[in-house]
Amino acid sequence: MPIPHTYSFARYLSAKKSVDDRALNQHVWQSLAAALPRATPEQPLQILEVGTGLGTTVERLYAGGMLTNATYTAIDLEPALIAETRRRLPQWAVAQGLQVRQDSQAQLHMQRPGRDIRVATEAIDLFRFIAREQGQRAWDLLIAQALLDLVDVPTTLPMLLSLLPPGGLLYCPITFDGGTVFQPEIDPEFDVAIEACYHQTMDRRLIAGKPSGDSRTGRHLFTHLQTAGAEVLAAGSSDWVVFADANGCPTDAAYLLHFMIHTMHTALTGHPGLDTGRFTAWIAQRHTQVEQGTLVYIAHQLDLLGRVPAPLDDTKK
């Protein structure tokens, strides 16, 4: 695939779906399935996904048999992504043999025998949503995929957990954990310096003057969950490993690789710790490796499943 002239975040999210599908930790996934409360038509599963992107987690949970009777609330900051979710999900649902009714632009109702799923979508800032819903509603499961490494976890996590009742679950897949690897090496010492500088941009990221990132969020999440009063039920790696096979590099994988190289280029242009000429040449060579089908990209990530403890039964003390 040639280097794209422009980049689309929605296209990137679509490209990475198959990569995520392969990367998701199956032990954590199965632990989630086992921990979910039983859903009935009278008491459907209440699910909240923050940072929903294109809504692909709805598709994944359905395929995994976890969406039978459910009310699914999906929010994202970007209106364009919510608009794309609203466009994609009805088409996907029809392909699954579901009867689809659009109750409103933001409300989708999908049914077939044994399945009754309602999806509500909204473009809204996470913290505004929490402030509005805190104490008003509670969800059985909160999903934050590839999100917590973009926020200040010590302050954000307790707010997220406040939306869960005792026994409520928090599923945090594809949480970045400090590994960005490109192979083959171009210049081992310079490769390491670029990785370190890239992770440094995550650690120093500020949004509205507040810390908003941590390049080692995955490993730190164990302590953050415990500090916030939650227990870790399951954890495991969910590394991306993207490379060309005997048939070459699939278009989606190639787009993802070009996108990640472009992201690093944007983040590190003008970085005082990197020689501008060497870095520009390094970026160009990585793009060329994608076109040639020789680039291997590995990103280290973790999946974690947490739970808000249920109160002790006084009769059993």
Short mmCIF file of C-alpha atoms in Angstrom, two decimals:
data_model
loop_
_atom_site.label_atom_id
_atom_site.label_comp_id
_atom_site.label_asym_id
_atom_site.label_seq_id
_atom_site.Cartn_x
_atom_site.Cartn_y
_atom_site.Cartn_z
CA MET A 1 0.00 0.00 0.00
CA PRO A 2 1.45 3.43 -0.93
CA ILE A 3 1.82 6.17 1.69
CA PRO A 4 -1.59 7.86 2.17
CA HIS A 5 -1.80 11.53 1.20
CA THR A 6 -4.18 12.20 4.11
CA TYR A 7 -5.05 10.30 7.25
CA SER A 8 -8.44 9.57 8.80
CA PHE A 9 -8.84 8.52 12.43
CA ALA A 10 -12.08 6.70 11.57
CA ARG A 11 -10.25 4.78 8.84
CA TYR A 12 -7.53 3.91 11.36
CA LEU A 13 -10.13 2.59 13.84
CA SER A 14 -11.67 0.47 11.11
CA ALA A 15 -8.23 -0.84 10.11
CA LYS A 16 -7.30 -1.85 13.63
CA LYS A 17 -10.44 -3.90 14.33
CA SER A 18 -8.96 -7.12 12.96
CA VAL A 19 -5.69 -6.39 14.78
CA ASP A 20 -7.58 -5.95 18.04
CA ASP A 21 -9.56 -9.13 17.40
CA ARG A 22 -6.31 -11.11 17.24
CA ALA A 23 -4.70 -9.27 20.14
CA LEU A 24 -7.44 -9.40 22.78
CA ASN A 25 -6.45 -11.64 25.66
CA GLN A 26 -8.68 -14.70 25.61
CA HIS A 27 -8.26 -15.49 29.32
CA VAL A 28 -9.52 -12.00 30.24
CA TRP A 29 -12.28 -12.26 27.61
CA GLN A 30 -13.50 -15.57 28.99
CA SER A 31 -13.27 -14.24 32.56
CA LEU A 32 -15.51 -11.35 31.50
CA ALA A 33 -18.05 -13.76 30.00
CA ALA A 34 -18.05 -15.82 33.22
CA ALA A 35 -18.41 -12.77 35.50
CA LEU A 36 -21.30 -11.07 33.70
CA PRO A 37 -24.62 -11.29 35.53
CA ARG A 38 -27.36 -13.28 33.84
CA ALA A 39 -29.49 -11.09 31.60
CA THR A 40 -33.24 -11.55 31.11
CA PRO A 41 -35.85 -9.65 29.11
CA GLU A 42 -37.12 -8.22 32.40
CA GLN A 43 -33.61 -7.32 33.62
CA PRO A 44 -31.34 -6.68 30.63
CA LEU A 45 -27.61 -6.25 31.05
CA GLN A 46 -26.68 -2.59 31.43
CA ILE A 47 -23.45 -1.77 29.56
CA LEU A 48 -21.61 1.54 29.18
CA GLU A 49 -18.73 1.99 26.77
CA VAL A 50 -16.65 5.17 27.03
CA GLY A 51 -14.60 6.13 24.01
CA THR A 52 -16.62 3.82 21.78
CA GLY A 53 -14.96 4.82 18.51
CA LEU A 54 -16.85 3.03 15.72
CA GLY A 55 -18.90 0.79 18.03
CA THR A 56 -16.98 -2.36 17.10
CA THR A 57 -17.13 -3.66 20.68
CA VAL A 58 -20.89 -4.11 20.24
CA GLU A 59 -20.15 -6.42 17.32
CA ARG A 60 -17.47 -8.28 19.25
CA LEU A 61 -19.63 -8.87 22.34
CA TYR A 62 -22.52 -10.05 20.15
CA ALA A 63 -20.28 -12.52 18.32
CA GLY A 64 -19.03 -13.76 21.70
CA GLY A 65 -22.57 -14.48 22.91
CA MET A 66 -22.48 -11.81 25.63
CA LEU A 67 -25.26 -9.65 24.18
CA THR A 68 -28.60 -11.39 24.50
CA ASN A 69 -30.76 -8.95 26.45
CA ALA A 70 -28.86 -5.70 26.86
CA THR A 71 -29.10 -1.94 26.98
CA TYR A 72 -25.85 -0.55 25.62
CA THR A 73 -24.82 3.09 26.10
CA ALA A 74 -21.95 4.16 23.81
CA ILE A 75 -20.31 7.56 24.16
CA ASP A 76 -17.41 9.27 22.44
CA LEU A 77 -16.04 12.79 22.41
CA GLU A 78 -15.94 12.97 18.60
CA PRO A 79 -19.30 13.61 16.86
CA ALA A 80 -17.86 12.25 13.58
CA LEU A 81 -17.16 8.88 15.21
CA ILE A 82 -20.62 8.68 16.74
CA ALA A 83 -22.11 9.53 13.33
CA GLU A 84 -20.09 6.68 11.80
CA THR A 85 -21.23 4.32 14.55
CA ARG A 86 -24.85 5.22 13.83
CA ARG A 87 -24.25 4.52 10.14
CA ARG A 88 -22.38 1.23 10.61
CA LEU A 89 -24.34 -0.55 13.33
CA PRO A 90 -27.71 -0.87 11.52
CA GLN A 91 -25.92 -2.31 8.46
CA TRP A 92 -24.03 -4.76 10.65
CA ALA A 93 -27.20 -5.76 12.53
CA VAL A 94 -29.11 -6.54 9.33
CA ALA A 95 -26.19 -8.70 8.18
CA GLN A 96 -26.54 -10.67 11.44
CA GLY A 97 -30.20 -11.39 10.72
CA LEU A 98 -31.43 -8.95 13.36
CA GLN A 99 -34.60 -6.94 12.95
CA VAL A 100 -33.63 -3.30 13.26
CA ARG A 101 -35.76 -0.41 14.41
CA GLN A 102 -34.37 3.10 14.64
CA ASP A 103 -36.28 4.54 17.60
CA SER A 104 -34.47 7.84 17.07
CA GLN A 105 -31.20 9.01 15.58
CA ALA A 106 -29.49 8.07 18.85
CA GLN A 107 -31.50 4.92 19.70
CA LEU A 108 -31.17 1.63 17.85
CA HIS A 109 -33.29 -1.43 18.72
CA MET A 110 -32.12 -4.83 17.40
CA GLN A 111 -34.07 -8.07 17.83
CA ARG A 112 -34.25 -11.71 16.86
CA PRO A 113 -35.45 -14.76 18.83
CA GLY A 114 -33.40 -14.85 22.04
CA ARG A 115 -31.82 -11.46 21.40
CA ASP A 116 -33.08 -8.02 22.36
CA ILE A 117 -30.47 -5.26 22.26
CA ARG A 118 -30.89 -1.51 22.52
CA VAL A 119 -27.96 0.77 21.71
CA ALA A 120 -27.93 4.45 22.64
CA THR A 121 -25.14 6.62 21.22
CA GLU A 122 -24.04 10.09 22.25
CA ALA A 123 -21.20 12.46 21.40
CA ILE A 124 -20.19 13.92 24.76
CA ASP A 125 -17.13 14.66 26.86
CA LEU A 126 -16.42 11.85 29.30
CA PHE A 127 -16.27 14.05 32.38
CA ARG A 128 -19.41 15.92 31.46
CA PHE A 129 -21.17 12.58 31.04
CA ILE A 130 -19.95 11.36 34.44
CA ALA A 131 -21.06 14.58 36.14
CA ARG A 132 -24.51 14.24 34.56
CA GLU A 133 -25.04 10.53 35.29
CA GLN A 134 -23.29 10.10 38.65
CA GLY A 135 -25.86 8.98 41.19
CA GLN A 136 -28.57 8.79 38.53
CA ARG A 137 -27.75 5.51 36.78
CA ALA A 138 -25.56 2.45 37.30
CA TRP A 139 -24.20 -0.02 34.77
CA ASP A 140 -23.34 -3.70 35.23
CA LEU A 141 -20.33 -3.38 32.91
CA LEU A 142 -18.19 -0.40 31.93
CA ILE A 143 -15.86 -0.81 28.96
CA ALA A 144 -12.86 1.47 28.38
CA GLN A 145 -10.89 0.13 25.42
CA ALA A 146 -7.60 1.84 24.48
CA LEU A 147 -8.68 4.82 26.58
CA LEU A 148 -7.10 4.91 30.02
CA ASP A 149 -3.61 5.63 28.66
CA LEU A 150 -5.07 8.91 27.33
CA VAL A 151 -6.31 10.26 30.69
CA ASP A 152 -5.02 10.87 34.20
CA VAL A 153 -5.94 7.50 35.69
CA PRO A 154 -5.65 8.38 39.43
CA THR A 155 -8.36 11.02 39.07
CA THR A 156 -10.44 9.45 36.28
CA LEU A 157 -10.66 5.86 37.50
CA PRO A 158 -12.57 6.58 40.77
CA MET A 159 -15.05 8.64 38.73
CA LEU A 160 -15.61 5.74 36.32
CA LEU A 161 -16.02 3.26 39.16
CA SER A 162 -18.63 5.53 40.73
CA LEU A 163 -20.90 4.62 37.80
CA LEU A 164 -20.85 0.94 38.80
CA PRO A 165 -22.89 -0.73 41.55
CA PRO A 166 -21.34 -3.21 44.01
CA GLY A 167 -20.28 -6.17 41.89
CA GLY A 168 -20.07 -4.01 38.75
CA LEU A 169 -17.36 -4.86 36.21
CA LEU A 170 -14.73 -2.68 34.51
CA TYR A 171 -13.17 -4.10 31.33
CA CYS A 172 -10.08 -2.27 30.05
CA PRO A 173 -8.69 -4.01 26.95
CA ILE A 174 -5.87 -2.77 24.70
CA THR A 175 -4.34 -0.56 27.41
CA PHE A 176 -0.91 0.63 26.27
CA ASP A 177 2.01 -0.49 28.42
CA GLY A 178 5.27 0.98 27.28
CA GLY A 179 6.40 -0.96 24.23
CA THR A 180 6.68 0.43 20.67
CA VAL A 181 8.88 -1.79 18.51
CA PHE A 182 9.73 -1.56 14.82
CA GLN A 183 11.75 -4.23 13.06
CA PRO A 184 14.10 -4.56 11.30
CA GLU A 185 16.39 -2.17 13.13
CA ILE A 186 17.64 0.79 11.15
CA ASP A 187 20.04 2.27 13.70
CA PRO A 188 19.73 0.42 17.04
CA GLU A 189 20.76 3.37 19.19
CA PHE A 190 18.60 5.86 17.30
CA ASP A 191 15.65 3.43 17.24
CA VAL A 192 15.77 3.25 21.05
CA ALA A 193 16.01 7.04 21.33
CA ILE A 194 12.93 7.51 19.12
CA GLU A 195 10.91 5.04 21.19
CA ALA A 196 11.95 6.76 24.43
CA CYS A 197 11.06 10.21 23.10
CA TYR A 198 7.72 8.96 21.79
CA HIS A 199 6.78 7.50 25.16
CA GLN A 200 7.93 10.72 26.79
CA THR A 201 5.33 12.65 24.77
CA MET A 202 2.65 10.42 26.34
CA ASP A 203 3.99 10.92 29.85
CA ARG A 204 4.09 14.72 29.43
CA ARG A 205 0.79 15.11 27.58
CA LEU A 206 -1.42 17.89 28.93
CA ILE A 207 -5.03 18.55 27.95
CA ALA A 208 -6.57 21.75 29.27
CA GLY A 209 -3.48 22.06 31.46
CA LYS A 210 -4.03 18.70 33.16
CA PRO A 211 -1.95 15.48 32.93
CA SER A 212 -3.51 13.20 30.32
CA GLY A 213 -1.43 10.13 29.69
CA ASP A 214 1.01 7.50 30.89
CA SER A 215 3.10 5.30 28.62
CA ARG A 216 2.97 2.49 31.21
CA THR A 217 -0.71 2.68 32.08
CA GLY A 218 -1.22 -1.08 31.74
CA ARG A 219 1.14 -2.11 34.53
CA HIS A 220 0.18 0.85 36.71
CA LEU A 221 -3.50 -0.01 36.41
CA PHE A 222 -3.15 -2.88 38.90
CA THR A 223 -2.26 -0.43 41.68
CA HIS A 224 -4.70 2.23 40.50
CA LEU A 225 -7.60 -0.24 40.63
CA GLN A 226 -6.66 -1.44 44.11
CA THR A 227 -6.20 2.13 45.35
CA ALA A 228 -9.65 3.00 44.01
CA GLY A 229 -11.15 0.09 45.93
CA ALA A 230 -11.63 -2.35 43.04
CA GLU A 231 -10.30 -5.88 42.69
CA VAL A 232 -8.50 -7.30 39.66
CA LEU A 233 -10.29 -10.41 38.39
CA ALA A 234 -8.10 -11.14 35.38
CA ALA A 235 -5.24 -9.65 33.39
CA GLY A 236 -3.11 -10.58 30.41
CA SER A 237 -1.18 -9.20 27.47
CA SER A 238 -2.90 -8.02 24.29
CA ASP A 239 0.08 -7.11 22.15
CA TRP A 240 -0.32 -5.95 18.57
CA VAL A 241 1.96 -7.84 16.21
CA VAL A 242 1.52 -6.53 12.66
CA PHE A 243 3.51 -7.82 9.69
CA ALA A 244 3.23 -8.97 6.10
CA ASP A 245 2.59 -12.66 5.47
CA ALA A 246 3.34 -14.71 2.36
CA ASN A 247 0.56 -12.86 0.53
CA GLY A 248 1.93 -9.45 1.46
CA CYS A 249 0.61 -6.88 3.91
CA PRO A 250 -3.22 -6.67 4.03
CA THR A 251 -4.57 -3.23 3.20
CA ASP A 252 -5.93 -2.60 6.71
CA ALA A 253 -2.65 -3.65 8.34
CA ALA A 254 -0.67 -1.45 5.94
CA TYR A 255 -2.91 1.53 6.67
CA LEU A 256 -2.46 0.98 10.41
CA LEU A 257 1.32 0.87 10.00
CA HIS A 258 1.41 4.05 7.91
CA PHE A 259 -0.91 5.72 10.43
CA MET A 260 1.32 4.81 13.39
CA ILE A 261 4.44 6.07 11.62
CA HIS A 262 2.61 9.29 10.75
CA THR A 263 1.50 9.62 14.40
CA MET A 264 5.08 9.30 15.63
CA HIS A 265 6.26 11.77 13.00
CA THR A 266 3.67 14.32 14.10
CA ALA A 267 4.41 13.80 17.81
CA LEU A 268 8.19 14.04 17.48
CA THR A 269 8.76 16.65 14.78
CA GLY A 270 11.05 19.28 16.27
CA HIS A 271 11.81 17.21 19.39
CA PRO A 272 15.03 18.59 20.91
CA GLY A 273 16.33 15.11 21.66
CA LEU A 274 16.31 13.98 18.03
CA ASP A 275 18.37 15.12 15.07
CA THR A 276 15.88 16.47 12.54
CA GLY A 277 17.60 15.10 9.44
CA ARG A 278 18.12 11.63 10.87
CA PHE A 279 14.56 11.48 12.15
CA THR A 280 13.07 12.58 8.81
CA ALA A 281 15.08 9.89 7.03
CA TRP A 282 14.04 7.30 9.63
CA ILE A 283 10.34 8.09 9.08
CA ALA A 284 10.72 7.86 5.31
CA GLN A 285 12.49 4.51 5.59
CA ARG A 286 9.77 3.08 7.85
CA HIS A 287 7.08 4.11 5.34
CA THR A 288 9.11 2.46 2.57
CA GLN A 289 9.33 -0.75 4.61
CA VAL A 290 5.52 -0.83 4.79
CA GLU A 291 5.32 -0.49 1.00
CA GLN A 292 7.89 -3.27 0.60
CA GLY A 293 6.11 -5.53 3.11
CA THR A 294 9.17 -5.82 5.36
CA LEU A 295 8.09 -3.84 8.44
CA VAL A 296 7.14 -5.56 11.69
CA TYR A 297 5.35 -3.47 14.33
CA ILE A 298 4.80 -4.61 17.93
CA ALA A 299 2.92 -2.62 20.57
CA HIS A 300 2.85 -3.94 24.14
CA GLN A 301 -0.58 -3.69 25.78
CA LEU A 302 -2.52 -5.25 28.62
CA ASP A 303 -6.15 -6.24 29.15
CA LEU A 304 -7.54 -5.96 32.68
CA LEU A 305 -10.88 -6.93 34.19
CA GLY A 306 -11.78 -5.31 37.50
CA ARG A 307 -14.77 -5.46 39.82
CA VAL A 308 -16.27 -3.25 42.48
CA PRO A 309 -16.50 -5.51 45.55
CA ALA A 310 -19.96 -6.41 46.75
CA PRO A 311 -20.68 -5.55 50.39
CA LEU A 312 -20.16 -8.31 52.92
CA ASP A 313 -23.29 -10.20 53.98
CA ASP A 314 -23.68 -9.30 57.69
CA THR A 315 -25.27 -12.67 58.35
CA LYS A 316 -22.02 -14.40 57.33
CA LYS A 317 -19.62 -12.36 59.44
#
